CSV table of C-alpha atoms in Angstrom, one decimal:
chain,number,residue,atom,x,y,z
A,7,MET,CA,-17.1,15.3,20.9
A,8,SER,CA,-14.4,12.7,21.6
A,9,ASN,CA,-12.8,11.0,18.6
A,10,THR,CA,-13.5,7.2,18.5
A,11,GLY,CA,-10.9,6.3,15.9
A,12,THR,CA,-7.5,4.8,16.3
A,13,LEU,CA,-4.8,7.4,16.8
A,14,SER,CA,-1.5,6.7,15.1
A,15,ALA,CA,1.6,8.8,15.0
A,16,GLY,CA,4.9,9.3,13.1
A,17,LEU,CA,8.1,11.1,13.6
A,18,GLY,CA,9.0,12.1,10.1
A,19,LEU,CA,12.0,13.4,8.1
A,20,ILE,CA,10.9,16.3,5.8
A,21,THR,CA,11.7,17.0,2.2
A,22,ARG,CA,11.0,20.6,1.0
A,23,ASN,CA,10.9,22.3,-2.3
A,24,SER,CA,12.8,25.5,-3.2
A,25,ALA,CA,9.9,27.6,-1.8
A,26,GLY,CA,10.1,25.9,1.6
A,27,ASP,CA,7.0,23.8,1.3
A,28,ILE,CA,6.8,20.2,2.5
A,29,ILE,CA,6.6,17.8,-0.5
A,30,GLU,CA,7.3,14.5,1.1
A,31,VAL,CA,7.8,12.9,4.6
A,32,PHE,CA,9.7,9.7,5.5
A,33,TYR,CA,8.5,8.0,8.7
A,34,PRO,CA,11.1,5.3,9.8
A,35,LYS,CA,9.1,4.0,12.8
A,36,PRO,CA,5.4,4.9,12.7
A,37,ILE,CA,3.2,3.8,15.6
A,38,ARG,CA,-0.4,2.5,15.7
A,39,SER,CA,-2.5,3.1,18.8
A,40,LEU,CA,-0.3,5.6,20.5
A,41,ALA,CA,-0.4,5.3,24.3
A,42,ALA,CA,-2.1,8.1,26.3
A,43,VAL,CA,1.2,9.1,28.0
A,44,SER,CA,2.9,9.4,24.6
A,45,VAL,CA,0.1,11.6,23.3
A,46,GLU,CA,0.1,13.9,26.3
A,47,PHE,CA,3.8,14.4,26.0
A,48,ILE,CA,3.8,15.1,22.3
A,49,VAL,CA,0.9,17.5,22.6
A,50,SER,CA,2.6,19.4,25.5
A,51,VAL,CA,5.8,19.9,23.5
A,52,VAL,CA,4.6,20.4,19.9
A,53,GLY,CA,1.2,22.0,20.6
A,54,LEU,CA,-1.0,19.6,18.7
A,55,GLN,CA,-4.6,18.9,19.6
A,56,PRO,CA,-5.1,15.3,20.9
A,57,ASP,CA,-8.6,15.0,19.5
A,58,LYS,CA,-7.6,16.0,15.9
A,59,SER,CA,-5.3,14.9,13.2
A,60,GLY,CA,-2.5,17.2,12.3
A,61,TYR,CA,1.3,17.8,12.4
A,62,GLY,CA,3.8,20.1,13.9
A,63,GLU,CA,7.3,20.9,12.6
A,64,LEU,CA,10.1,20.7,15.2
A,65,ASP,CA,12.5,23.5,16.0
A,66,LEU,CA,15.8,22.9,17.7
A,67,SER,CA,14.6,23.6,21.2
A,68,GLN,CA,11.6,21.2,20.8
A,69,THR,CA,13.9,18.6,19.4
A,70,GLU,CA,16.1,18.8,22.5
A,71,HIS,CA,13.1,18.5,24.7
A,72,LEU,CA,11.8,15.5,22.9
A,73,ILE,CA,15.1,13.7,23.0
A,74,GLU,CA,15.0,14.0,26.8
A,75,GLY,CA,11.4,13.0,27.2
A,76,PHE,CA,10.7,10.4,24.6
A,77,SER,CA,12.1,7.5,26.7
A,78,ALA,CA,9.9,8.4,29.6
A,79,ALA,CA,6.9,8.6,27.2
A,80,GLY,CA,7.6,5.1,25.9
A,81,LEU,CA,9.2,6.4,22.6
A,82,ALA,CA,12.8,5.4,23.1
A,83,GLU,CA,13.3,4.5,19.4
A,84,TRP,CA,12.2,7.9,18.4
A,85,SER,CA,14.7,9.5,20.8
A,86,HIS,CA,17.4,7.5,19.0
A,87,LEU,CA,16.3,8.7,15.6
A,88,LEU,CA,16.4,12.4,16.6
A,89,ASP,CA,19.7,12.0,18.3
A,90,ASN,CA,21.4,10.6,15.2
A,91,THR,CA,20.1,12.7,12.3
A,92,HIS,CA,19.7,16.4,11.3
A,93,ARG,CA,17.6,17.8,14.1
A,94,ASN,CA,15.9,20.6,12.2
A,95,HIS,CA,14.3,18.5,9.5
A,96,TRP,CA,11.7,16.7,11.5
A,97,LEU,CA,8.0,16.8,12.2
A,98,ILE,CA,5.5,14.9,14.3
A,99,CYS,CA,2.2,13.9,12.8
A,100,LEU,CA,-0.9,12.5,14.4
A,101,THR,CA,-3.7,10.8,12.3
A,102,TYR,CA,-6.9,9.0,13.1
A,103,ASP,CA,-7.7,6.0,11.0
A,104,ASP,CA,-11.3,7.1,10.4
A,105,LYS,CA,-10.4,10.6,9.3
A,106,PRO,CA,-9.3,11.4,5.7
A,107,PRO,CA,-5.8,12.8,5.2
A,108,GLY,CA,-5.9,16.6,5.0
A,109,ASN,CA,-2.3,17.3,4.0
A,110,ILE,CA,1.0,15.8,2.7
A,111,PRO,CA,2.4,14.7,6.1
A,112,GLU,CA,-0.9,12.8,7.0
A,113,ALA,CA,-1.1,11.3,3.6
A,114,PHE,CA,2.4,9.9,3.8
A,115,LEU,CA,1.9,8.6,7.3
A,116,LYS,CA,-1.2,6.7,6.3
A,117,LEU,CA,0.7,5.1,3.4
A,118,HIS,CA,3.6,4.2,5.7
A,119,LEU,CA,1.2,2.6,8.2
A,120,LEU,CA,0.0,0.3,5.4
A,121,SER,CA,3.4,-0.7,4.2
A,122,HIS,CA,4.7,-1.3,7.7
A,123,ARG,CA,1.7,-3.7,8.1
A,124,LEU,CA,0.2,-1.7,10.9
A,125,PHE,CA,-3.1,-1.4,9.1
A,126,LYS,CA,-4.5,-3.7,6.4
A,127,PRO,CA,-6.1,-2.3,3.3
A,128,HIS,CA,-9.5,-0.6,3.9
A,129,GLU,CA,-8.8,-0.2,7.6
A,130,GLN,CA,-8.1,3.6,7.2
A,131,ASN,CA,-10.0,6.4,5.6
A,132,LEU,CA,-8.0,7.4,2.5
A,133,ASP,CA,-10.7,9.7,1.0
A,134,GLY,CA,-9.0,12.6,-0.8
A,135,LEU,CA,-5.6,11.0,-0.8
A,136,PHE,CA,-4.8,12.0,-4.4
A,137,GLY,CA,-5.7,15.6,-3.7
A,138,ALA,CA,-3.5,15.7,-0.7
A,139,LEU,CA,-0.4,14.5,-2.5
A,140,LYS,CA,1.8,16.4,-5.0
A,141,ASN,CA,2.9,15.0,-8.3
A,142,LEU,CA,6.7,14.8,-8.0
A,143,ALA,CA,9.8,13.7,-9.8
A,144,TRP,CA,11.2,10.6,-8.0
A,145,THR,CA,14.9,10.6,-8.6
A,146,ASN,CA,18.1,8.9,-7.6
A,147,GLU,CA,18.6,11.9,-5.2
A,148,GLY,CA,15.1,11.7,-3.7
A,149,PRO,CA,11.8,13.5,-4.5
A,150,VAL,CA,12.0,16.7,-6.4
A,151,ASP,CA,9.3,19.3,-7.0
A,152,LEU,CA,8.5,19.5,-10.7
A,153,ALA,CA,9.0,23.3,-10.6
A,154,ASP,CA,12.5,22.7,-9.3
A,155,LEU,CA,13.4,19.8,-11.6
A,156,PRO,CA,15.1,21.8,-14.5
A,157,ALA,CA,17.4,23.6,-12.1
A,158,ARG,CA,18.3,20.3,-10.3
A,159,GLN,CA,19.0,18.6,-13.6
A,160,LEU,CA,21.2,21.5,-14.8
A,161,GLY,CA,23.0,21.5,-11.5
A,162,ALA,CA,23.8,17.8,-11.7
A,163,ARG,CA,25.2,18.2,-15.2
A,164,LYS,CA,27.4,21.1,-14.1
A,165,LEU,CA,28.9,18.7,-11.6
A,166,GLY,CA,29.5,16.0,-14.2
A,167,SER,CA,26.7,13.7,-13.1
A,168,ASN,CA,23.2,13.0,-14.2
A,169,LEU,CA,19.9,13.3,-12.2
A,170,GLU,CA,18.0,10.1,-13.0
A,171,VAL,CA,14.2,10.6,-13.0
A,172,GLN,CA,12.8,7.2,-12.1
A,173,SER,CA,9.1,8.2,-12.3
A,174,VAL,CA,6.8,11.2,-12.2
A,175,ASP,CA,4.0,10.3,-9.9
A,176,LYS,CA,2.2,11.0,-6.6
A,177,PHE,CA,3.3,7.7,-5.2
A,178,PRO,CA,7.0,6.5,-4.8
A,179,ARG,CA,8.2,2.9,-4.7
A,180,MET,CA,7.6,1.2,-1.4
A,181,ALA,CA,11.1,-0.2,-1.0
A,182,ASN,CA,12.6,3.3,-0.8
A,183,TYR,CA,10.7,3.7,2.5
A,184,VAL,CA,10.2,0.2,3.9
A,185,VAL,CA,11.0,-3.4,3.0
A,186,PRO,CA,8.7,-5.7,5.0
A,187,SER,CA,10.1,-8.9,6.4
A,188,GLY,CA,9.9,-12.1,4.4
A,189,VAL,CA,9.2,-10.8,0.9
A,190,ARG,CA,10.7,-10.9,-2.6
A,191,LEU,CA,10.3,-7.9,-4.9
A,192,ALA,CA,11.8,-8.6,-8.3
A,193,ASP,CA,11.2,-5.0,-9.5
A,194,THR,CA,10.8,-2.5,-6.7
A,195,ALA,CA,9.4,0.1,-9.1
A,196,ARG,CA,6.2,-2.0,-9.4
A,197,VAL,CA,5.2,-1.9,-5.7
A,198,ARG,CA,3.9,1.5,-4.6
A,199,LEU,CA,4.2,3.0,-1.1
A,200,GLY,CA,1.0,2.1,0.7
A,201,ALA,CA,1.0,-1.5,-0.5
A,202,TYR,CA,0.5,-4.2,2.1
A,203,ILE,CA,2.8,-7.1,1.3
A,204,GLY,CA,2.3,-10.1,3.5
A,205,GLU,CA,5.0,-12.4,4.9
A,206,GLY,CA,6.0,-14.9,2.3
A,207,THR,CA,4.8,-13.0,-0.8
A,208,THR,CA,6.8,-13.0,-4.0
A,209,VAL,CA,6.2,-10.2,-6.5
A,210,MET,CA,7.8,-11.1,-9.8
A,211,HIS,CA,9.2,-8.8,-12.4
A,212,GLU,CA,5.8,-8.2,-14.2
A,213,GLY,CA,3.8,-8.2,-10.9
A,214,PHE,CA,2.3,-4.9,-9.7
A,215,VAL,CA,0.8,-3.9,-6.3
A,216,ASN,CA,-0.9,-0.6,-5.9
A,217,PHE,CA,-1.5,1.4,-2.7
A,218,ASN,CA,-4.2,0.3,-0.2
A,219,ALA,CA,-4.0,-3.2,-1.7
A,220,GLY,CA,-1.9,-6.3,-1.3
A,221,THR,CA,-1.5,-9.8,0.0
A,222,LEU,CA,-2.4,-11.2,3.5
A,223,GLY,CA,0.3,-13.8,3.6
A,224,THR,CA,2.1,-16.3,1.3
A,225,ALA,CA,1.3,-15.5,-2.3
A,226,MET,CA,2.8,-15.4,-5.8
A,227,ILE,CA,2.1,-12.2,-7.7
A,228,GLU,CA,3.0,-12.2,-11.4
A,229,GLY,CA,-0.1,-10.1,-12.4
A,230,ARG,CA,-1.7,-6.8,-11.3
A,231,VAL,CA,-3.1,-6.1,-7.9
A,232,SER,CA,-5.0,-2.9,-8.4
A,233,ALA,CA,-5.8,-0.3,-5.8
A,234,GLY,CA,-8.1,-1.7,-3.1
A,235,VAL,CA,-7.7,-5.3,-4.0
A,236,VAL,CA,-6.8,-7.8,-1.3
A,237,VAL,CA,-5.3,-11.2,-2.1
A,238,GLY,CA,-5.8,-14.1,0.3
A,239,VAL,CA,-3.2,-16.5,1.6
A,240,ASP,CA,-1.7,-19.1,-0.7
A,241,SER,CA,-3.1,-17.5,-3.9
A,242,ASP,CA,-1.3,-17.2,-7.2
A,243,LEU,CA,-1.9,-14.4,-9.8
A,244,GLY,CA,-0.4,-15.7,-13.1
A,245,GLY,CA,1.7,-13.7,-15.6
A,246,SER,CA,-0.1,-10.6,-17.0
A,247,SER,CA,-3.3,-11.4,-15.1
A,248,SER,CA,-5.2,-8.5,-13.6
A,249,THR,CA,-7.8,-7.5,-11.0
A,250,MET,CA,-10.1,-4.5,-11.5
A,251,GLY,CA,-9.7,-1.7,-9.0
A,252,THR,CA,-12.3,0.8,-7.8
A,253,LEU,CA,-10.7,4.1,-8.8
A,254,SER,CA,-10.6,4.8,-12.5
A,255,GLY,CA,-14.1,3.7,-13.4
A,256,GLY,CA,-15.8,5.3,-10.4
A,257,GLY,CA,-17.1,1.9,-9.1
A,258,THR,CA,-17.6,1.2,-5.5
A,259,GLN,CA,-17.4,-2.6,-5.2
A,260,ILE,CA,-14.3,-3.9,-3.6
A,261,ILE,CA,-12.6,-6.7,-5.6
A,262,SER,CA,-10.8,-9.4,-3.7
A,263,VAL,CA,-9.2,-12.8,-4.2
A,264,GLY,CA,-9.8,-15.5,-1.6
A,265,LYS,CA,-7.4,-18.1,-0.2
A,266,ASN,CA,-5.9,-20.8,-2.4
A,267,CYS,CA,-7.0,-19.2,-5.6
A,268,LEU,CA,-5.4,-19.2,-9.0
A,269,ILE,CA,-5.9,-16.6,-11.7
A,270,GLY,CA,-4.2,-17.9,-14.8
A,271,ALA,CA,-1.9,-16.1,-17.2
A,272,ASN,CA,-3.6,-13.2,-19.0
A,273,ALA,CA,-6.8,-13.8,-17.1
A,274,GLY,CA,-8.6,-11.4,-14.8
A,275,ILE,CA,-11.6,-10.7,-12.5
A,276,GLY,CA,-14.0,-7.8,-11.9
A,277,PHE,CA,-15.8,-9.4,-8.9
A,278,PRO,CA,-14.8,-10.9,-5.6
A,279,LEU,CA,-13.4,-14.4,-6.0
A,280,ALA,CA,-14.2,-16.8,-3.2
A,281,ASP,CA,-11.7,-19.2,-1.6
A,282,GLY,CA,-10.3,-22.1,-3.6
A,283,CYS,CA,-11.4,-20.8,-7.0
A,284,THR,CA,-9.5,-20.9,-10.4
A,285,VAL,CA,-9.9,-18.7,-13.4
A,286,GLU,CA,-8.4,-20.4,-16.4
A,287,ALA,CA,-5.7,-18.7,-18.5
A,288,GLY,CA,-6.9,-16.0,-20.9
A,289,LEU,CA,-10.4,-15.7,-19.3
A,290,TYR,CA,-11.5,-12.3,-18.0
A,291,VAL,CA,-14.7,-12.5,-15.9
A,292,THR,CA,-16.4,-9.2,-14.9
A,293,ALA,CA,-19.3,-8.9,-12.4
A,294,GLY,CA,-21.8,-8.9,-15.2
A,295,THR,CA,-20.4,-11.8,-17.2
A,296,LYS,CA,-23.1,-14.4,-17.8
A,297,VAL,CA,-21.9,-17.7,-16.4
A,298,ASN,CA,-23.3,-21.2,-17.0
A,299,LEU,CA,-23.2,-22.9,-13.5
A,300,LEU,CA,-22.7,-26.6,-13.9
A,301,ASN,CA,-22.8,-29.4,-11.3
A,302,ALA,CA,-20.1,-32.0,-10.8
A,303,SER,CA,-21.4,-34.1,-13.7
A,304,GLY,CA,-21.3,-31.2,-16.1
A,305,THR,CA,-25.1,-30.6,-16.2
A,306,LEU,CA,-26.3,-27.0,-16.4
A,307,VAL,CA,-27.9,-25.9,-13.2
A,308,GLU,CA,-28.6,-22.2,-14.1
A,309,THR,CA,-27.2,-19.2,-15.8
A,310,VAL,CA,-26.2,-16.3,-13.5
A,311,LYS,CA,-24.1,-13.2,-13.5
A,312,ALA,CA,-20.6,-13.8,-12.1
A,313,SER,CA,-21.3,-11.5,-9.2
A,314,ARG,CA,-23.9,-14.0,-7.9
A,315,LEU,CA,-21.0,-16.5,-7.4
A,316,CYS,CA,-18.7,-14.3,-5.3
A,317,THR,CA,-19.4,-16.3,-2.2
A,318,GLU,CA,-19.2,-19.7,-3.8
A,319,PRO,CA,-15.9,-21.5,-3.0
A,320,ASN,CA,-14.0,-24.1,-5.1
A,321,LEU,CA,-15.2,-23.2,-8.5
A,322,LEU,CA,-13.3,-23.5,-11.8
A,323,PHE,CA,-14.2,-20.7,-14.2
A,324,ARG,CA,-13.5,-21.6,-17.9
A,325,ARG,CA,-14.6,-20.9,-21.4
A,326,ASN,CA,-16.2,-23.7,-23.3
A,327,SER,CA,-14.0,-24.3,-26.3
A,328,LEU,CA,-16.9,-25.3,-28.5
A,329,THR,CA,-19.6,-22.8,-27.6
A,330,GLY,CA,-17.5,-19.9,-26.2
A,331,ALA,CA,-19.8,-19.8,-23.1
A,332,VAL,CA,-18.3,-19.0,-19.8
A,333,GLU,CA,-18.8,-21.9,-17.3
A,334,ALA,CA,-18.3,-22.5,-13.6
A,335,LEU,CA,-18.1,-25.9,-12.1
A,336,PRO,CA,-16.9,-27.6,-8.9
A,337,GLN,CA,-13.1,-28.1,-8.8
A,338,VAL,CA,-11.8,-31.6,-8.3
A,339,THR,CA,-8.2,-30.6,-7.7
A,340,HIS,CA,-6.6,-27.5,-6.1
A,341,THR,CA,-3.5,-25.6,-6.8
A,342,SER,CA,-0.8,-25.2,-4.1
A,343,LEU,CA,2.2,-23.0,-3.9
A,344,ASN,CA,5.8,-24.2,-3.7
A,345,TYR,CA,6.7,-23.1,-0.2
A,346,ASP,CA,10.4,-23.3,-0.9
A,347,LEU,CA,10.0,-20.3,-3.2
A,348,HIS,CA,8.2,-18.3,-0.5
A,349,SER,CA,10.3,-18.8,2.5
A,350,ASN,CA,11.8,-15.3,1.9
A,351,ASN,CA,14.2,-15.2,4.9
């Protein structure tokens, strides 16, 4: 049976642990929708199957062959990479967007494809991603297997230096692998590899963007964009605001923020927010929150769950300061971003 998904590929630089196992892969120039001539050439040299995801490590003879043939196969940039780095630390990985990652090289390639803006969130199958990745120590000298960490720390001390452990996690910071064009990242530790950061986005110091989540264009992120959440163009997530993800609680509904939305400071949502909506500061609205829907004159129309309003644009969600009830009513004015702040050239 032929595979109907999109085939992507990466030439990756390998990191191994002391046992020789691959623990991480860096793909400088991944490719989406690999051309047939490129696939045929890679398969002939590395021995991969064109109808399956997988990877092949390169020996020196394969590397020499690939350097000669990449240009003819339409992969001149890859040829340049191989010719200017250590030639025995590379692999080639093929992955289909509709197939889950089955190993560390595939998992890292799918994350790179997102952060390089070659796929948007939810356009790839990431089932089992956590199981495919290893928990690593991310240090100032790169990723280190936790079993190797004590020896590496001792070795650094013996040389009069210090191995700085920046985090212990399955996901590294995105900026150590790719910095997309036209973005500001005030604290790179708060944007994970696998985040999709659109042109013109600013992520401030307290902002956070998880993997398979992000912004589709100009946006201000001072709050939390959880895994799976997509923020529309010209939207603003205020300080300490948050969006509910789909991982920890076992839920399946995809939370999103529409275009021209504002989620105020310390506010949050647990349902998809339509275009042009505002959630006032300090108000957290979940899918099951009972909301009094008002008309333009302030008259109660009906009381519904917030999830019923996920396709209704231009609403202001607020809490009545006298009764404490959550209300939604048509917005008269709309927020707009300061574009001078987001021309991140």
